[in-house]
mmCIF file of C-alpha atoms in Angstrom:
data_model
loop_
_atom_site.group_PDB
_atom_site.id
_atom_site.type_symbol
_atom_site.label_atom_id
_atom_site.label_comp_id
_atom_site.label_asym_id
_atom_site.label_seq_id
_atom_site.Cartn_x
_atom_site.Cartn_y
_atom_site.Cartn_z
ATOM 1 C CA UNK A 1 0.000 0.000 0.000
ATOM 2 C CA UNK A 2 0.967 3.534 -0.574
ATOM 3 C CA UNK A 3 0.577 6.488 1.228
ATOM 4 C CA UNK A 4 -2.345 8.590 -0.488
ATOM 5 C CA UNK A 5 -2.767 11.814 -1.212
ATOM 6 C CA UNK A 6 -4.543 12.859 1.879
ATOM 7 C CA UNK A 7 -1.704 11.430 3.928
ATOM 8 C CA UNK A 8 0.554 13.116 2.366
ATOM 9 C CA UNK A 9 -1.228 16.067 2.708
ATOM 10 C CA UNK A 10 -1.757 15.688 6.052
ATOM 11 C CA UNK A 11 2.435 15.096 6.736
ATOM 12 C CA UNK A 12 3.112 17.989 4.724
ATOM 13 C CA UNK A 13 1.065 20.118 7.043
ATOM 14 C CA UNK A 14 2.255 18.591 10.202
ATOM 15 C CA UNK A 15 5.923 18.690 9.343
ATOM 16 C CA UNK A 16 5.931 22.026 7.491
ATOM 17 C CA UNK A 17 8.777 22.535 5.075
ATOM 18 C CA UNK A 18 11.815 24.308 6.185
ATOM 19 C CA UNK A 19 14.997 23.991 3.494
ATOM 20 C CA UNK A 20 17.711 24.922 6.620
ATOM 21 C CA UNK A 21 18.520 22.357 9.221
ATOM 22 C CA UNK A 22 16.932 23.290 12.744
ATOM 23 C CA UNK A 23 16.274 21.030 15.906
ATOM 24 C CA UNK A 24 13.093 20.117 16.479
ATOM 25 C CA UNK A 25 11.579 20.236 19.738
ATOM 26 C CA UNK A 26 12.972 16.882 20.193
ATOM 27 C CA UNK A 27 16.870 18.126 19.714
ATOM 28 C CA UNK A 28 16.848 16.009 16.527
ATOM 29 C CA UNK A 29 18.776 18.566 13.709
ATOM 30 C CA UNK A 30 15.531 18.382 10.687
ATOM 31 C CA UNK A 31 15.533 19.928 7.285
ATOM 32 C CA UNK A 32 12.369 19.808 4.725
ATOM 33 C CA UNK A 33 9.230 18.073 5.736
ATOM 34 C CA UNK A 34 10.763 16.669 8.886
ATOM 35 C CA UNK A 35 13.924 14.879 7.043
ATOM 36 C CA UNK A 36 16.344 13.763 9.420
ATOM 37 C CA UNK A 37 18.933 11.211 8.081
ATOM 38 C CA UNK A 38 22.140 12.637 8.014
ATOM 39 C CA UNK A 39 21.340 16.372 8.832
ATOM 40 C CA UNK A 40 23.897 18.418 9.737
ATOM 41 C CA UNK A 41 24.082 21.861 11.734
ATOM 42 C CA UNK A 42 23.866 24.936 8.828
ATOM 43 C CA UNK A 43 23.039 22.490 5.897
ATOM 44 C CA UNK A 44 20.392 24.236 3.664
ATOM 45 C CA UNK A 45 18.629 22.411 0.636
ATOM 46 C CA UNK A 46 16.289 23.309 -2.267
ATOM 47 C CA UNK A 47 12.373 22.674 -2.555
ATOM 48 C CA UNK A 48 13.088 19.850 -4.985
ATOM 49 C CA UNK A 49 15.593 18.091 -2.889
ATOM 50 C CA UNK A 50 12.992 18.722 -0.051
ATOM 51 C CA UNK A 51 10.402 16.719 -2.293
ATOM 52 C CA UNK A 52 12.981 14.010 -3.043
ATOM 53 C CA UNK A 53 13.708 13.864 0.948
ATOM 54 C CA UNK A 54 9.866 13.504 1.428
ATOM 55 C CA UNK A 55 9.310 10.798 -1.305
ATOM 56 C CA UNK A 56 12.315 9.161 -0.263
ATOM 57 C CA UNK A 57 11.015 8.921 3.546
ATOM 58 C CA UNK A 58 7.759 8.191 2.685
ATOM 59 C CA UNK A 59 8.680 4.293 1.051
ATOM 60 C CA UNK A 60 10.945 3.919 4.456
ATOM 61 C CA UNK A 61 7.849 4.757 6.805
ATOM 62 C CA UNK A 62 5.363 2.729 4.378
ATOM 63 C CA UNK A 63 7.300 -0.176 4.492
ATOM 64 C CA UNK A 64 7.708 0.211 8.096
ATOM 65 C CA UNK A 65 3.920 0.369 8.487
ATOM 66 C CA UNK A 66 3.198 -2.525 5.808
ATOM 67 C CA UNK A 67 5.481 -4.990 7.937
ATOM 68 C CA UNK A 68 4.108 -3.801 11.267
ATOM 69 C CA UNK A 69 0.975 -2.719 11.483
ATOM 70 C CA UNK A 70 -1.919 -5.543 10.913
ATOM 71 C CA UNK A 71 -2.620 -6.662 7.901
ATOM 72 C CA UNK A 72 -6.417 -5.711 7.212
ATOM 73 C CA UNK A 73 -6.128 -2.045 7.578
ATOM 74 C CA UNK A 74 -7.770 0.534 5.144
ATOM 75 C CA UNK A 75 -6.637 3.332 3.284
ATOM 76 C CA UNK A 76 -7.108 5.720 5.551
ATOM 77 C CA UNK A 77 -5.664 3.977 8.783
ATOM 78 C CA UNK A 78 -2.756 3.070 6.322
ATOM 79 C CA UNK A 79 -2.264 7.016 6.101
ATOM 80 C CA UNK A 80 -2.694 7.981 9.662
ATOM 81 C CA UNK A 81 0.247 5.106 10.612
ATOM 82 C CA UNK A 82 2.343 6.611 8.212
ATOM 83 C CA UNK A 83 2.417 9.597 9.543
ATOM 84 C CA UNK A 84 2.349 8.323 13.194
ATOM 85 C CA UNK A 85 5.630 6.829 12.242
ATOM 86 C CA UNK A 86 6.976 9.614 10.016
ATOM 87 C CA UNK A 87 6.821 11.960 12.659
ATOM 88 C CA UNK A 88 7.347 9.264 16.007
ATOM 89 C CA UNK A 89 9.707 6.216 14.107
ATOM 90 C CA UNK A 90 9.971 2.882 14.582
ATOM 91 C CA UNK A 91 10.114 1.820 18.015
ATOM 92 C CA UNK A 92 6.841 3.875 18.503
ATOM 93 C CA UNK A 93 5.033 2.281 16.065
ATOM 94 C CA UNK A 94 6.157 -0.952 17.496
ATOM 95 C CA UNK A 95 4.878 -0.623 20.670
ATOM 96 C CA UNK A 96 1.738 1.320 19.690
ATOM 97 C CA UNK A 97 0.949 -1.629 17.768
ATOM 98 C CA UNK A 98 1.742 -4.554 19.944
ATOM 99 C CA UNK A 99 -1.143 -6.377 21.544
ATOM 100 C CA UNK A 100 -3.601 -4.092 20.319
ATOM 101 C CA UNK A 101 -6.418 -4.455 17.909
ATOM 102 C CA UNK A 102 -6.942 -2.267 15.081
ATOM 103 C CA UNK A 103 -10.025 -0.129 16.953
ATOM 104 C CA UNK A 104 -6.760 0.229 20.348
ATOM 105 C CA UNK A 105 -4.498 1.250 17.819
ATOM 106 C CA UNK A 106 -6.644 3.480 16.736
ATOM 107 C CA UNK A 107 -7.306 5.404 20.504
ATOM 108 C CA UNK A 108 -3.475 4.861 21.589
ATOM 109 C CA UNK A 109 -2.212 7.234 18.958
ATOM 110 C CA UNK A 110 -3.229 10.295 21.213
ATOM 111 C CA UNK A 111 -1.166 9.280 23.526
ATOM 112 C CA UNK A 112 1.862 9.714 21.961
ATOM 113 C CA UNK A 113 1.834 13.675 22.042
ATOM 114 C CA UNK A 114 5.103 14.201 24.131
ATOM 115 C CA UNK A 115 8.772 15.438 23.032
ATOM 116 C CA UNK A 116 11.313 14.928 25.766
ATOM 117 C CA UNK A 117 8.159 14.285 28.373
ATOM 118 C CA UNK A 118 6.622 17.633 27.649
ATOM 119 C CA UNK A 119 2.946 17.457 26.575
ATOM 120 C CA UNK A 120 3.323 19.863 23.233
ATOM 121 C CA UNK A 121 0.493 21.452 21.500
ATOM 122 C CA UNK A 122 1.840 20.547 18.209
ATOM 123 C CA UNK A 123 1.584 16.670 18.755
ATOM 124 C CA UNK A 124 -1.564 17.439 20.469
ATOM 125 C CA UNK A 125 -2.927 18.320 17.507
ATOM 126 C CA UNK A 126 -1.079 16.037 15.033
ATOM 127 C CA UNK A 127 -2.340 13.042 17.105
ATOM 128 C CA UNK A 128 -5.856 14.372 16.812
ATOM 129 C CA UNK A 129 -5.495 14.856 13.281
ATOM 130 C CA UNK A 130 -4.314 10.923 12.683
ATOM 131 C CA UNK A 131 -6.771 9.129 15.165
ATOM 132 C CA UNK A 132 -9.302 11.250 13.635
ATOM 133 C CA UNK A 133 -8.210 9.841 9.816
ATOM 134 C CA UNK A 134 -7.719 6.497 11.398
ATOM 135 C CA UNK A 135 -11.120 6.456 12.196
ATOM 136 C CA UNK A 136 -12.511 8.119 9.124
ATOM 137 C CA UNK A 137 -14.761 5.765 6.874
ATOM 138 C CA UNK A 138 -12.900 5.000 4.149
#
């Protein structure tokens, strides 16, 4: 499965797009839509390598999801696990998927809304935004 349109839409507006590195509120340096592999302090890139970054990231997180996440999932939970993962990695979307059910997948993403054990506003949102597209019929 790949991410749709709406997914992406949705990680574009999460992540914003920002073509000079900065730390995120996780200390993590970041450059376009939330790109972080090999970022380094002062690097600046162009909107198209910012699209590559994103395209590029977006097979690494769908594969993630495909391999992880259960099988019979729709569209739209597809999307909102994407981004779960685009913005959290890995190891979160391990654990938010083990020993759940698809509808307890669905409710646990909210709680992941913390960077560095702060409650931010931000992921507040972003959570809202995927458990609400999680849940949307497809």
């Amino acid at each position: 499965m790949k991410t749709s349109k709406n997914g992406i839409e949705l990680i574009k507006r999460f992540e914003g797009c920002v073509l000079s590195a900065y730390k995120c509120p996780a200390g993590v340096w970041t450059i376009g839509f939330g790109h972080t592999a090999g970022v380094k302090q002062g690097q600046t890139i162009t909107q198209e390598i910012a699209n590559s970054f994103l395209r590029h990231d977006l097979e690494k997180f769908e594969m993630f999801v495909t391999y992880n996440a259960p099988k019979n999932i729709n569209q739209n939970q597809f999307d909102a696990l994407v981004s779960f993962t685009y913005n959290c990695g890995i190891a979160n979307l391990k654990t938010l998927v083990k020993n759940r059910n698809i509808n307890e997948i669905g409710k646990a993403i909210l709680l992941y809304n913390k960077a560095r054990g702060k409650v931010l506003t931000g992921l507040v949102r972003r959570r809202k935004a995927e458990h609400d597209l999680f849940f949307k019929p497809v």
